[in-house]
Short mmCIF file of C-alpha atoms in Angstrom, two decimals:
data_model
loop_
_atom_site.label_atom_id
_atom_site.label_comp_id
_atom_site.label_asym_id
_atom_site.label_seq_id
_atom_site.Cartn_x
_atom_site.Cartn_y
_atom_site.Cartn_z
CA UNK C 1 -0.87 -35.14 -19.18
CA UNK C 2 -2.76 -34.87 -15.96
CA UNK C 3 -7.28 -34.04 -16.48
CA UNK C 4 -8.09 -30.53 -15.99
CA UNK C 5 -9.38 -29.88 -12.63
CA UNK C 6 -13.02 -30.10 -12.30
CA UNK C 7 -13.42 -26.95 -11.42
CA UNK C 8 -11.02 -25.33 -13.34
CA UNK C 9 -13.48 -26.93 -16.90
CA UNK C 10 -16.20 -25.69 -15.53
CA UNK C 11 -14.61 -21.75 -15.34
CA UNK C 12 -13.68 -22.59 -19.00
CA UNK C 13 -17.16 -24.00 -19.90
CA UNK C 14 -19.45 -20.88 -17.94
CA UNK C 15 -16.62 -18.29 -20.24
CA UNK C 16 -17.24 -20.56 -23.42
CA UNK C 17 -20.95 -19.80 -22.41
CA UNK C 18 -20.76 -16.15 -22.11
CA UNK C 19 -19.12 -15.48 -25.13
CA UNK C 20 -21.42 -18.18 -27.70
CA UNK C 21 -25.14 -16.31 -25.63
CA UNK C 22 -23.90 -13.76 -28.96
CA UNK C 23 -23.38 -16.15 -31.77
CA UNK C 24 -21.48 -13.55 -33.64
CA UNK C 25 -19.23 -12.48 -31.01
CA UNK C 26 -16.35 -14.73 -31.75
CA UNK C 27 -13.08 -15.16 -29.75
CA UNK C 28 -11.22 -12.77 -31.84
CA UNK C 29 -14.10 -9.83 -31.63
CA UNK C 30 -13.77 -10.38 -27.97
CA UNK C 31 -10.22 -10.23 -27.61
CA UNK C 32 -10.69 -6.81 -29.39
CA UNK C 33 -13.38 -5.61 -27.23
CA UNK C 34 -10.60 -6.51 -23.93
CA UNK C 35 -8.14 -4.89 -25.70
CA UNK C 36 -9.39 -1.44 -25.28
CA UNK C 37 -7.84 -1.70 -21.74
CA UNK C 38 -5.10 -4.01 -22.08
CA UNK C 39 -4.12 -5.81 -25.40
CA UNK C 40 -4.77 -9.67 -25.28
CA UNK C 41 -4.86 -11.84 -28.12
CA UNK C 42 -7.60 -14.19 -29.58
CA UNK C 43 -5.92 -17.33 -28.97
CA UNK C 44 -5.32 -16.09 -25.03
CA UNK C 45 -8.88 -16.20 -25.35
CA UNK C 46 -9.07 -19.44 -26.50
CA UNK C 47 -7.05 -21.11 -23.76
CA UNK C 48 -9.34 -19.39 -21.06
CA UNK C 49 -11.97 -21.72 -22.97
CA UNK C 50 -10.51 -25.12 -23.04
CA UNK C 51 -12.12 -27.88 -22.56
CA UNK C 52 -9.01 -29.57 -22.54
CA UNK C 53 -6.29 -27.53 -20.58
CA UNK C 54 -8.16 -24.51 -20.13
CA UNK C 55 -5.85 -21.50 -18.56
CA UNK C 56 -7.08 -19.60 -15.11
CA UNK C 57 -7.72 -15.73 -16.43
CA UNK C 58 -6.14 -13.18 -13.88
CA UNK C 59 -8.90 -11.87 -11.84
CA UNK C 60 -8.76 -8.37 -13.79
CA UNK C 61 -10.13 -10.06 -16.48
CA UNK C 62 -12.61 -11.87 -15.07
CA UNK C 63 -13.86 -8.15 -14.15
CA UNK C 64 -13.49 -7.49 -17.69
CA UNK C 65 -15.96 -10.59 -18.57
CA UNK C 66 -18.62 -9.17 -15.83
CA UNK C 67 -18.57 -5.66 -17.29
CA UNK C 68 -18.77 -6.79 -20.73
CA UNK C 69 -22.09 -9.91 -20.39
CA UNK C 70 -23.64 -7.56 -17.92
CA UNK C 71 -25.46 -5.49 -20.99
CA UNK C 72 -26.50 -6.18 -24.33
CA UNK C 73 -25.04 -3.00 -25.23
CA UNK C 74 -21.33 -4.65 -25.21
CA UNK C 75 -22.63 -5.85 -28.57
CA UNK C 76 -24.87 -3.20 -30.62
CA UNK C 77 -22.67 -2.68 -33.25
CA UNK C 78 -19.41 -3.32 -32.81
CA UNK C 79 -18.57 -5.44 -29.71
CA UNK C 80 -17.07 -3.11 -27.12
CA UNK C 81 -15.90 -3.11 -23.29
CA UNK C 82 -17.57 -0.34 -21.41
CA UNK C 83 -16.42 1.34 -18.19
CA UNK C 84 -17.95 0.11 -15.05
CA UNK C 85 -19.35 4.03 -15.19
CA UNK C 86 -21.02 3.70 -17.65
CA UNK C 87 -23.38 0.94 -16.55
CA UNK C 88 -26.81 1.58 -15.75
CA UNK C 89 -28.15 1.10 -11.86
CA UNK C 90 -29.65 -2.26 -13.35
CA UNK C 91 -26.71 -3.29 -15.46
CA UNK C 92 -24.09 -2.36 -12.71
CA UNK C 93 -26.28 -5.16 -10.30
CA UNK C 94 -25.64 -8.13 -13.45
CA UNK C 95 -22.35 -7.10 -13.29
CA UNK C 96 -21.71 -7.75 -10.01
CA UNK C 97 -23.51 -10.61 -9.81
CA UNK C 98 -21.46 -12.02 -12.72
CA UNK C 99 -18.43 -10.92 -11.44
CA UNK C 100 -18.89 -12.78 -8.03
CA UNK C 101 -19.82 -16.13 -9.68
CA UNK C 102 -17.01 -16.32 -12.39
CA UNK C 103 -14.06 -14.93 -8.79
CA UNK C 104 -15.94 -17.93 -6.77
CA UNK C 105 -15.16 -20.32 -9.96
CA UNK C 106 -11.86 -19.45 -10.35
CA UNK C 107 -11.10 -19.29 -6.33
CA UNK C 108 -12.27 -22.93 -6.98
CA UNK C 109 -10.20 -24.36 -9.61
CA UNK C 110 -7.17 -22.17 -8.45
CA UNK C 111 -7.39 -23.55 -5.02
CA UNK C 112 -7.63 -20.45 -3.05
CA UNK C 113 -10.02 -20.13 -0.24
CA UNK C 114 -12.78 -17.77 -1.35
CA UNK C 115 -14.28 -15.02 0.80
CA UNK C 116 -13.18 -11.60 1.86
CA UNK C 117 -10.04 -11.75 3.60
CA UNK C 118 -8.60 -13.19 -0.08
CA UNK C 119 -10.05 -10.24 -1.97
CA UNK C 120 -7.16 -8.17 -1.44
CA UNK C 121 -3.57 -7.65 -0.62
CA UNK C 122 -1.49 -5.13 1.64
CA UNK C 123 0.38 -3.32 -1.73
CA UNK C 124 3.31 -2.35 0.88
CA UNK C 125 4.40 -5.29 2.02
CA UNK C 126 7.10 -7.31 0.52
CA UNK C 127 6.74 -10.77 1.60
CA UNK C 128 10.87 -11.66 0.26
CA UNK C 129 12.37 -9.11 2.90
CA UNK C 130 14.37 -7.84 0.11
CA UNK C 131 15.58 -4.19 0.46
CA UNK C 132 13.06 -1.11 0.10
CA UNK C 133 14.73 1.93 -1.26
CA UNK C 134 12.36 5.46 -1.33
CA UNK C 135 13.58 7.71 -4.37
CA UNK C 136 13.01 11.35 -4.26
CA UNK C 137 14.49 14.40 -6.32
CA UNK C 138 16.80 16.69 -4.70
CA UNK C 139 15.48 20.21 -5.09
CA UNK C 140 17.51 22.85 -6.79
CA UNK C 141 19.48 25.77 -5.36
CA UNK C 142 16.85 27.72 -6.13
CA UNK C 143 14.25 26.29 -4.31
CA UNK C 144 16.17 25.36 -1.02
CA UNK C 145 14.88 27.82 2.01
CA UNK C 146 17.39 28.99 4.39
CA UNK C 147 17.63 26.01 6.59
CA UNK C 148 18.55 23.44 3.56
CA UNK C 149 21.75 25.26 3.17
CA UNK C 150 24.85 23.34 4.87
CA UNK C 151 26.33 26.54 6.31
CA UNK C 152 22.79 27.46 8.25
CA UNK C 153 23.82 26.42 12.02
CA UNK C 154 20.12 25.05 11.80
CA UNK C 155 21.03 22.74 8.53
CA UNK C 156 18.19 20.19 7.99
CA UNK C 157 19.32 17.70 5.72
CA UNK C 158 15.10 16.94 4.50
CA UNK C 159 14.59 20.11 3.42
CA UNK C 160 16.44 19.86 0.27
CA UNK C 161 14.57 17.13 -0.36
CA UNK C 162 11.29 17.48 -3.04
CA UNK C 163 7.94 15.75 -2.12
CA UNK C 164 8.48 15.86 1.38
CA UNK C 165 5.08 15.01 2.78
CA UNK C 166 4.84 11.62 0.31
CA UNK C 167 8.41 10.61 2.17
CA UNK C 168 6.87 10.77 5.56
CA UNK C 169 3.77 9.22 4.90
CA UNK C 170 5.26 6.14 2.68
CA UNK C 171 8.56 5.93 4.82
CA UNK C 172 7.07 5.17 8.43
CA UNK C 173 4.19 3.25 6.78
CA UNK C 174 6.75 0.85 4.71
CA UNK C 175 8.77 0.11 7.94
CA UNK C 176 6.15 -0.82 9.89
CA UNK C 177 4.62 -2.98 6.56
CA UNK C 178 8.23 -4.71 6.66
CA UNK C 179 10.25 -4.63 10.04
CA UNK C 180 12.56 -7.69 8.86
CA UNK C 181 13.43 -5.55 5.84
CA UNK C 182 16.14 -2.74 5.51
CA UNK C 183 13.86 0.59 4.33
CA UNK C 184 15.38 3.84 3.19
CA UNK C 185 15.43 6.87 1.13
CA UNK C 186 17.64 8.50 -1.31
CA UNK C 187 17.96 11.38 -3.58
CA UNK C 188 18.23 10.63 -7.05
CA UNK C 189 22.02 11.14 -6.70
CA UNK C 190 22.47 9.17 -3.88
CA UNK C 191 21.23 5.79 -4.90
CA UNK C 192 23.54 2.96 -5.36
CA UNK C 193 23.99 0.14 -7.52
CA UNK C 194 22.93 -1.92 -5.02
CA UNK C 195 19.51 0.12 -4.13
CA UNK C 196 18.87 0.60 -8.28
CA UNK C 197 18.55 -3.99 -7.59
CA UNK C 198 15.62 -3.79 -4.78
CA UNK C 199 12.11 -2.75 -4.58
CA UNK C 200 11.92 0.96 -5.83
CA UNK C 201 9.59 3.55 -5.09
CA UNK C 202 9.65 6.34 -6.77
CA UNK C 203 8.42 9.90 -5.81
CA UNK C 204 7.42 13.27 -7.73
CA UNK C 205 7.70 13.81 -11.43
CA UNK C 206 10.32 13.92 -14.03
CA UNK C 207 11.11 17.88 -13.34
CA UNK C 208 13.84 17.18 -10.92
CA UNK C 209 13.82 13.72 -11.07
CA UNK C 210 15.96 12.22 -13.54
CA UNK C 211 15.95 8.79 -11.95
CA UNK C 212 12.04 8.90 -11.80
CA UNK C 213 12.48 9.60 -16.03
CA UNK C 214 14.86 7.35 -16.49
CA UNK C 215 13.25 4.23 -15.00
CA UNK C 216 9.45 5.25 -15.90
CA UNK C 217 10.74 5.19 -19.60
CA UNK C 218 12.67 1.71 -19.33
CA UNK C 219 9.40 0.21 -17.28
CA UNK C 220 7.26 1.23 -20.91
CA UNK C 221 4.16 3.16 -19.01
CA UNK C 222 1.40 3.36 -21.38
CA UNK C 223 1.55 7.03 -20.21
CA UNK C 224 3.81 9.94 -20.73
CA UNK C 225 4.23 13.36 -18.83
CA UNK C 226 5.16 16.81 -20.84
CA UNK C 227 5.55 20.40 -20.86
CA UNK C 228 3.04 22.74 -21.73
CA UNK C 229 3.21 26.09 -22.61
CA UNK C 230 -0.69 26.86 -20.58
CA UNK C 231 1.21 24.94 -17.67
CA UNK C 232 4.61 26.64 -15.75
CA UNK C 233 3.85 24.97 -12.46
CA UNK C 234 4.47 21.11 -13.32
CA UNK C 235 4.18 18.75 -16.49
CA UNK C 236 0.92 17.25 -17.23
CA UNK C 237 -0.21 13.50 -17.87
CA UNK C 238 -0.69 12.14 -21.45
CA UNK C 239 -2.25 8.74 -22.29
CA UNK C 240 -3.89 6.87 -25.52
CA UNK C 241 -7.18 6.27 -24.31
CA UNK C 242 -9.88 4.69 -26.72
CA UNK C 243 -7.25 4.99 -29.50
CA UNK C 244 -7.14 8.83 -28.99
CA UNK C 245 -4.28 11.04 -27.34
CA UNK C 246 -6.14 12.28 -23.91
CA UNK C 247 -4.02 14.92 -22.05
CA UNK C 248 -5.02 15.25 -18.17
CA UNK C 249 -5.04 18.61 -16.67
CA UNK C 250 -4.87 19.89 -12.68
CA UNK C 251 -8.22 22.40 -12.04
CA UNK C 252 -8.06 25.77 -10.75
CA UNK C 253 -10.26 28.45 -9.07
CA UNK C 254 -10.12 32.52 -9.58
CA UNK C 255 -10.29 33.60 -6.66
CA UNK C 256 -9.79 37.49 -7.19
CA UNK C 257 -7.29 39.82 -7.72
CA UNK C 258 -5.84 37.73 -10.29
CA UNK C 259 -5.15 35.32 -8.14
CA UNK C 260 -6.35 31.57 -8.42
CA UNK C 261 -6.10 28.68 -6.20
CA UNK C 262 -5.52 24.41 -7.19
CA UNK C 263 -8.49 22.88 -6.89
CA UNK C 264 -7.92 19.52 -8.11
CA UNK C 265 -4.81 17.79 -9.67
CA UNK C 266 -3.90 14.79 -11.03
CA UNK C 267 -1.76 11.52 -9.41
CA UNK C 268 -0.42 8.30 -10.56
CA UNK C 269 0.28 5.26 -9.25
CA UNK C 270 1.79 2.62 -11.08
CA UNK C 271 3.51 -0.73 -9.91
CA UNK C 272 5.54 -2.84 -12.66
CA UNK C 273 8.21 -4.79 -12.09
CA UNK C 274 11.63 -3.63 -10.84
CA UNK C 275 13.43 -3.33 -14.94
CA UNK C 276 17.20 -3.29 -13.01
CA UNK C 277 15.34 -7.10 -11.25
CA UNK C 278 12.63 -8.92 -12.38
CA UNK C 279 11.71 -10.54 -8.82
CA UNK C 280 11.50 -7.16 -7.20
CA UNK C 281 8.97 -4.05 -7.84
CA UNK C 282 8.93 -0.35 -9.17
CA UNK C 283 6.10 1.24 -7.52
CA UNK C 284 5.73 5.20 -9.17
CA UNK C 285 3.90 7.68 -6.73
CA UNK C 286 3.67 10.88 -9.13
CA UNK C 287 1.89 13.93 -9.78
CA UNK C 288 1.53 17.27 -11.70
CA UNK C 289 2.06 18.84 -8.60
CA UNK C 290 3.50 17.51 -5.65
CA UNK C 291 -0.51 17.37 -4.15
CA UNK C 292 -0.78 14.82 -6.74
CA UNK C 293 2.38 12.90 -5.52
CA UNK C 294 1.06 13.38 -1.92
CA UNK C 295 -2.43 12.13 -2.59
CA UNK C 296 -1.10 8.94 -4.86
CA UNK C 297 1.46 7.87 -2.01
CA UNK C 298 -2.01 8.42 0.97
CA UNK C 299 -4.02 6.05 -1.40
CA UNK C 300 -2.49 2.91 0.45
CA UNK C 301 -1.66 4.43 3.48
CA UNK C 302 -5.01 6.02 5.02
CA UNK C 303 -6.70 3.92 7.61
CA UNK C 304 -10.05 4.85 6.38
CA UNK C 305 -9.15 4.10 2.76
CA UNK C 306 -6.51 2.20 2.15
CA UNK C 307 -8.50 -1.34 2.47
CA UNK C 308 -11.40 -0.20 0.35
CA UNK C 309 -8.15 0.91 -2.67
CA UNK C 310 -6.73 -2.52 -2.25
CA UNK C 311 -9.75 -4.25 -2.81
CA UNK C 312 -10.41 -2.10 -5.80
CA UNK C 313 -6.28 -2.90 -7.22
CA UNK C 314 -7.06 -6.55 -6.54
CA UNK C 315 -10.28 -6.87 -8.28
CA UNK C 316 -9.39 -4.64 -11.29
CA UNK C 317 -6.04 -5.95 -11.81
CA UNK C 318 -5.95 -9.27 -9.66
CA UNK C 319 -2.50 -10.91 -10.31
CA UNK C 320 -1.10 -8.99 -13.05
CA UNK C 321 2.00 -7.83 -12.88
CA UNK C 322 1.89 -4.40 -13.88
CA UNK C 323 -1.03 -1.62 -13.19
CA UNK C 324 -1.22 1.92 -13.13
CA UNK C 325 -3.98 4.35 -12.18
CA UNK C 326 -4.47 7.82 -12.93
CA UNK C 327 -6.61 9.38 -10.28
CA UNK C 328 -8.18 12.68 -9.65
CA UNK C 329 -6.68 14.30 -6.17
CA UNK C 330 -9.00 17.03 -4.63
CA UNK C 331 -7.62 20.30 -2.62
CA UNK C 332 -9.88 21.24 -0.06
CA UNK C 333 -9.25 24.01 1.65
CA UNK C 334 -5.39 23.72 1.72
CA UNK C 335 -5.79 19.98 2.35
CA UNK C 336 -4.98 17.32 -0.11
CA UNK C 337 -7.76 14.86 0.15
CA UNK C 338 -6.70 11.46 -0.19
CA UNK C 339 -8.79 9.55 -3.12
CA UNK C 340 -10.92 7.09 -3.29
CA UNK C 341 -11.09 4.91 -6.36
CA UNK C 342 -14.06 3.65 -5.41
CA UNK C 343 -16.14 7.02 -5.74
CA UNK C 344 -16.96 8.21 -9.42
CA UNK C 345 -14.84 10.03 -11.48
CA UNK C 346 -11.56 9.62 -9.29
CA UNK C 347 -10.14 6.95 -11.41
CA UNK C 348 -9.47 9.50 -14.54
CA UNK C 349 -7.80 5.95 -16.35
CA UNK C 350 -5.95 2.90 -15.69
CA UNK C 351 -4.41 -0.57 -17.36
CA UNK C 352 -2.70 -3.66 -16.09
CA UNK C 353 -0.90 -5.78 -17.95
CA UNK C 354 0.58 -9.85 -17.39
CA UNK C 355 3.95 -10.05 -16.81
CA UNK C 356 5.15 -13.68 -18.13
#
C-alpha cells in the first residue's frame, strides 16, 4: 500500500486537531453534532483523521468543520452544529477563515488547482452529452384557456402545458449549456422509456404531476409535500428539521375587499441522482405555487445570480451527490424575484447527502 500523500496527512492531522482543542468532544459526539444536517457515522469520522490512509471529506463538510470550530458555543452543553446564521459578526469571520484553510488543504492533497475559477460548477451542464429531457404536468380540462383546445383554429400546443414560464427559462438555457446534447420537454404522459434513462428535470408539484410524485418518492427526499385544509391553492412543503416536523408555508397580504395578494412562497431545488440510471441526474424545480417553481428553475439561470448560487451549491454541498434546498421566493409587485441563497433567510433549509 502506497504512503498517504503529504498533503492529504496533513488535512487529516489539522481535522484530528480541531476536534482534540475539546478533549471531550470525541469522534462519535461529532459525528452527532454533523448529523443534524446530514447523517454520518463516527467511524466516517475517523477515516477523515487517519494518519494512515486518511479519506478526503467532500467539501460540504469541510463547511460543516468551519461552522462548527468557529465558536465555543458548538460545545456548551451538548456538542451541536449551528447554522451559518446564527454566527455572530466575529464568529462568522473564524469561520471563514477556517473554512478557506481546511478547502486550500484539501485542494492540495486532492490535486485540484485552488483558487476561484474551481469554487464552483455550471449545475446545467452535462459534461457526458447524454440526453436532457424537461418534465412538466399537463394541465387539466379545466384549466386549459380557449387556445389550448385542439379544435381552436389558433391551437397552441404550450398552453396546456403547467409551469410554463420555468419551461422557457430552463429549456433555452439547457440548450445553450449543452449544444452536443439532444434537449427536450415532455408532459408527464408523453415521456418514454427511453427519456425516464437520461438526465431528468422535473417541473411543478405533485398536483398534476404524477411523474414529478412518482420519481421524488423513489429518489427518498428528506422532504414531503401535502394537502392542507388552510391551503386550496397548492400543497405545502414538510421537512424534519432539528428532529421536529417543520411545515413551510407561502405568505400573503390583505389587501382589501377581502381580497389578498402572494407575497412570498416557497421553492425547491433538489438534484439526486437519476433512480431509473445511476450515471445520470434528477434535478426537481418545485414549488407551492408555480412562483415557487418559477423562482427555483431562475436560481441557476439569472446572469446576475446564478454564479454567486453555484458558488454557494459548491461550497455547501461540494461533491455530494445529492442536495436539496428549500428557498424563500419573493413576489414583488407581480414579479417573481429570483433568490439569492446568499442573502439571509432565503435558504428556509437544505441537506446533501454522498452518493457511494
Amino acid at each position: 500500500m502506497q504512503p498517504a500523500p503529504p498533503a492529504a496527512l496533513q488535512l487529516a492531522l489539522r481535522l484530528k486537531q480541531l476536534r482534540q482543542q475539546w478533549p471531550r468532544l470525541t469522534q462519535d459526539k461529532l459525528a452527532a453534532a454533523f448529523s443534524i444536517e446530514e447523517t454520518v457515522a463516527a467511524a466516517t469520522v475517523s477515516s477523515w483523521e487517519s494518519l494512515k490512509t486518511p479519506k478526503l471529506p467532500p467539501m460540504h463538510r469541510l463547511n460543516a468543520y468551519a461552522r462548527f470550530f468557529a465558536t465555543a458555543r458548538s460545545v456548551d452543553g451538548e456538542p451541536r452544529l449551528l447554522r451559518l446564521d446564527e454566527l455572530t459578526p466575529d464568529e462568522k469571520e473564524s469561520y471563514e477563515k477556517l473554512e478557506a484553510d481546511l478547502l486550500r488543504l484539501r485542494s492540495a492533497a486532492s490535486g485540484e488547482l485552488p483558487g476561484i475559477g474551481q469554487t464552483f460548477k455550471r449545475s446545467w451542464n452535462f459534461p457526458d452529452t447524454g440526453r436532457v429531457t424537461l418534465v412538466c404536468a399537463q394541465l387539466p380540462d379545466g384549466q386549459v384557456g380557449p387556445f389550448g383546445k385542439p379544435s381552436n383554429p389558433n391551437y397552441t400546443e404550450l398552453q396546456r402545458y403547467a409551469d410554463i414560464d420555468a419551461l422557457i427559462e430552463l429549456f433555452g438555457h439547457i440548450r445553450a449549456e449543452n449544444p452536443a446534447s439532444l434537449v427536450q420537454f415532455r408532459t408527464s404522459s408523453e415521456i418514454s422509456r427511453d427519456d425516464l434513462s437520461g438526465h431528468l428535470i422535473l417541473l411543478g408539484g405533485v398536483v398534476w404531476n404524477e411523474m414529478n410524485e412518482r420519481l421524488s418518492d423513489m429518489a427518498k427526499l428528506p422532504i414531503t409535500q401535502v394537502a392542507h385544509p388552510r391551503l386550496d391553492s397548492g400543497e405545502i412543503f414538510v421537512a424534519n428539521v432539528d428532529g421536529e416536523s417543520r411545515e413551510f408555508w407561502p405568505q400573503w397580504k390583505d389587501v382589501g375587499g377581502g381580497r389578498r395578494v402572494l407575497t412570498e412562497d416557497v421553492g425547491l431545488l433538489a438534484r439526486v441522482p437519476n433512480p431509473l440510471n445511476a450515471s445520470r441526474t434528477l434535478t426537481i424545480c418545485n414549488g407551492i405555487h408555480s412562483r415557487g417553481v418559477y423562482g427555483a428553475a431562475r436560481t441557476l439561470t439569472e446572469k446576475e445570480l446564478r454564479e454567486g448560487n453555484e458558488r454557494y451549491i459548491s461550497s455547501n454541498f461540494g461533491d455530494a451527490g445529492s442536495f436539496g434546498i428549500l428557498m424563500s421566493v419573493k413576489v414583488i409587485e407581480n414579479q417573481t424575484a429570483t433568490p439569492d441563497f446568499n442573502t439571509p433567510a432565503v435558504v428556509l433549509h437544505q441537506w446533501g447527502r454522498d452518493v457511494a
